[in-house]
């Protein structure tokens, strides 16, 4: 079983459209949406939810007003400014439990924190694991790990050949969590200075974790000279550029209709995705 | 006045709006721009600041004095983040898991734990003509973005008339840290089902924080009016629409922000700021 994570560093480069297309093109696979903060893959893969689970992570403090004598000791100790006027500000509480330890009147108690939900769904393309992080929650890395683990379990039971993961943007904890031990990271970028800048950061992250990488330049004709400098950068670092997709509005139109772009049309930009998949499929 | 610019998903044009706003009004107001997208800081590409100061951001992590430690394991049991473990008569700490809460040092009865600084990122400060600029960078491989953002915002909005905050995308803890306490949050979205889905979540988040919001639609396409309809139904003001236009995308690709690349748009962004100001009032 091989796991391919589609990442981008910068958001909005077309990562999800490409992951959804791979869902169509790859045979015998499980899909995972690890962009739990802005999960969108479910909007492109028609699905029926089979399982829905609460995702519990960490804890939050609660102060029992009846026992609280407003000594404010907890407020002084809490390093996250999560107690204001003897009340816990849940969006700031990290659940460390220091307030519970310092309170002389046993007014503080800790409670499990519901940090989101995760789902297993059925699609025409195979099983699909996805999730939704609760608002203002901090444990997206753990939820990502959970989604990946579930996808691996299912892939194991079904002897799937591939896990196709739509990764989160950025280079922080969710990105790290989606990347570790993956077989390949496909980095989707575009020829803008900002996307190039973020590509270098995410490529650095892949190197840091020893994950092999390939690059796809989306909207490659938007700025030819930037495209060339991305190619040069990749050449220098020995990262293969496996796809070059020209600007094309069928991507947006496919999103509007809620289907993977390879099912929307078969024009030449879309053929480029097919070629890219064929290449990855043979290489891995 | 503290104005944050955020979006439910990345790549909607948050940075374009933040940098254009700053550039459009810098001759009329004193302006500060803080790039809080510490995982992917990009605003500097459009602003070209000269950095004069840099500061390392550190969080406290435990250091164990082995001569005092009797391996009672109170610290490892108390740490809810599993950042301390006792293994064969020695104490292991995992600074990348540590949240710096101080629980371990508090529970240690033998005073064997002191807290020492551990580097998580870097803050750079500088100036571009008319704009005070700050950005933070999370070190590659580090997971905790909020301490860097907190440090960036320490004295935000104190000196200048207006401080713009370019927030990280999404609705997680780092976005909350960036947007919290702002007078208004401008949410940038695009007219696609992705944009709509993520806008709904971002609006819920700022509601929870008690921060008022307004919407800017980027890559607006008249064919898809779902975002507009949603905003009307929920009485969220739409302050600007930027059409889907490849000449705008090309400017952006070269690192030129809209307000500097087009006099008309400079005017539009000035206008946007006046409308924003009215909403704050
Ligand atoms: S559990 Fe920790 S973060 Fe939460 S309120 Fe108590 S001391 Fe603060
Ligand atoms: S400071 Fe808190 S998170 Fe860090 S090791 Fe100590 S108890 Fe664990």
mmCIF file of N, CA, C and O in Angstrom, chain B residues 4-8 175 185-189 199 202-203 206 213-217 236:
data_model
loop_
_atom_site.group_PDB
_atom_site.id
_atom_site.type_symbol
_atom_site.label_atom_id
_atom_site.label_comp_id
_atom_site.label_asym_id
_atom_site.label_seq_id
_atom_site.Cartn_x
_atom_site.Cartn_y
_atom_site.Cartn_z
ATOM 1 N N UNK B 4 -8.465 42.894 11.137
ATOM 2 C CA UNK B 4 -7.835 41.654 10.697
ATOM 3 C C UNK B 4 -8.421 41.226 9.362
ATOM 4 O O UNK B 4 -9.574 41.517 9.051
ATOM 5 N N UNK B 5 -7.606 40.558 8.576
ATOM 6 C CA UNK B 5 -8.041 40.063 7.277
ATOM 7 C C UNK B 5 -7.839 38.550 7.300
ATOM 8 O O UNK B 5 -6.725 38.069 7.501
ATOM 9 N N UNK B 6 -8.928 37.811 7.141
ATOM 10 C CA UNK B 6 -8.853 36.359 7.297
ATOM 11 C C UNK B 6 -9.655 35.676 6.208
ATOM 12 O O UNK B 6 -10.342 36.327 5.412
ATOM 13 N N UNK B 7 -9.569 34.349 6.173
ATOM 14 C CA UNK B 7 -10.398 33.588 5.236
ATOM 15 C C UNK B 7 -10.476 32.161 5.725
ATOM 16 O O UNK B 7 -9.560 31.679 6.387
ATOM 17 N N UNK B 8 -11.594 31.506 5.420
ATOM 18 C CA UNK B 8 -11.777 30.137 5.878
ATOM 19 C C UNK B 8 -10.788 29.185 5.238
ATOM 20 O O UNK B 8 -10.350 28.218 5.836
ATOM 21 N N UNK B 175 -5.646 30.972 13.795
ATOM 22 C CA UNK B 175 -6.505 32.021 13.241
ATOM 23 C C UNK B 175 -7.182 32.787 14.375
ATOM 24 O O UNK B 175 -7.254 34.015 14.359
ATOM 25 N N UNK B 185 -13.238 42.145 11.365
ATOM 26 C CA UNK B 185 -12.515 41.150 10.582
ATOM 27 C C UNK B 185 -13.071 41.152 9.161
ATOM 28 O O UNK B 185 -14.277 40.985 8.956
ATOM 29 N N UNK B 186 -12.198 41.376 8.191
ATOM 30 C CA UNK B 186 -12.608 41.288 6.787
ATOM 31 C C UNK B 186 -12.355 39.863 6.329
ATOM 32 O O UNK B 186 -11.221 39.388 6.374
ATOM 33 N N UNK B 187 -13.421 39.186 5.892
ATOM 34 C CA UNK B 187 -13.260 37.803 5.448
ATOM 35 C C UNK B 187 -13.229 37.771 3.933
ATOM 36 O O UNK B 187 -14.171 38.221 3.279
ATOM 37 N N UNK B 188 -12.140 37.264 3.396
ATOM 38 C CA UNK B 188 -11.990 37.212 1.946
ATOM 39 C C UNK B 188 -12.392 35.824 1.469
ATOM 40 O O UNK B 188 -11.919 34.818 1.989
ATOM 41 N N UNK B 189 -13.278 35.781 0.469
ATOM 42 C CA UNK B 189 -13.719 34.488 -0.037
ATOM 43 C C UNK B 189 -13.806 34.553 -1.557
ATOM 44 O O UNK B 189 -13.493 35.582 -2.152
ATOM 45 N N UNK B 199 -16.328 30.118 4.132
ATOM 46 C CA UNK B 199 -16.790 31.398 4.667
ATOM 47 C C UNK B 199 -17.760 31.183 5.830
ATOM 48 O O UNK B 199 -17.678 31.868 6.860
ATOM 49 N N UNK B 202 -15.779 30.390 8.865
ATOM 50 C CA UNK B 202 -15.025 31.545 9.360
ATOM 51 C C UNK B 202 -15.967 32.521 10.063
ATOM 52 O O UNK B 202 -15.621 33.093 11.101
ATOM 53 N N UNK B 203 -17.164 32.694 9.518
ATOM 54 C CA UNK B 203 -18.128 33.599 10.157
ATOM 55 C C UNK B 203 -18.544 33.087 11.526
ATOM 56 O O UNK B 203 -18.632 33.851 12.488
ATOM 57 N N UNK B 206 -15.671 33.924 13.996
ATOM 58 C CA UNK B 206 -15.544 35.296 14.500
ATOM 59 C C UNK B 206 -16.754 35.680 15.359
ATOM 60 O O UNK B 206 -16.625 36.450 16.292
ATOM 61 N N UNK B 213 -17.847 41.118 11.481
ATOM 62 C CA UNK B 213 -17.227 40.754 10.216
ATOM 63 C C UNK B 213 -17.863 41.414 9.022
ATOM 64 O O UNK B 213 -18.996 41.887 9.077
ATOM 65 N N UNK B 214 -17.096 41.479 7.924
ATOM 66 C CA UNK B 214 -17.619 41.912 6.639
ATOM 67 C C UNK B 214 -16.903 41.083 5.588
ATOM 68 O O UNK B 214 -15.844 40.520 5.863
ATOM 69 N N UNK B 215 -17.499 41.009 4.392
ATOM 70 C CA UNK B 215 -16.980 40.073 3.393
ATOM 71 C C UNK B 215 -16.446 40.789 2.160
ATOM 72 O O UNK B 215 -16.962 41.835 1.760
ATOM 73 N N UNK B 216 -15.380 40.239 1.620
ATOM 74 C CA UNK B 216 -14.860 40.683 0.328
ATOM 75 C C UNK B 216 -14.842 39.461 -0.585
ATOM 76 O O UNK B 216 -14.298 38.420 -0.210
ATOM 77 N N UNK B 217 -15.477 39.572 -1.740
ATOM 78 C CA UNK B 217 -15.479 38.438 -2.662
ATOM 79 C C UNK B 217 -14.396 38.656 -3.705
ATOM 80 O O UNK B 217 -14.417 39.639 -4.440
ATOM 81 N N UNK B 236 -24.683 39.893 6.456
ATOM 82 C CA UNK B 236 -23.262 40.212 6.543
ATOM 83 C C UNK B 236 -22.956 41.146 5.371
ATOM 84 O O UNK B 236 -23.253 40.811 4.230
#
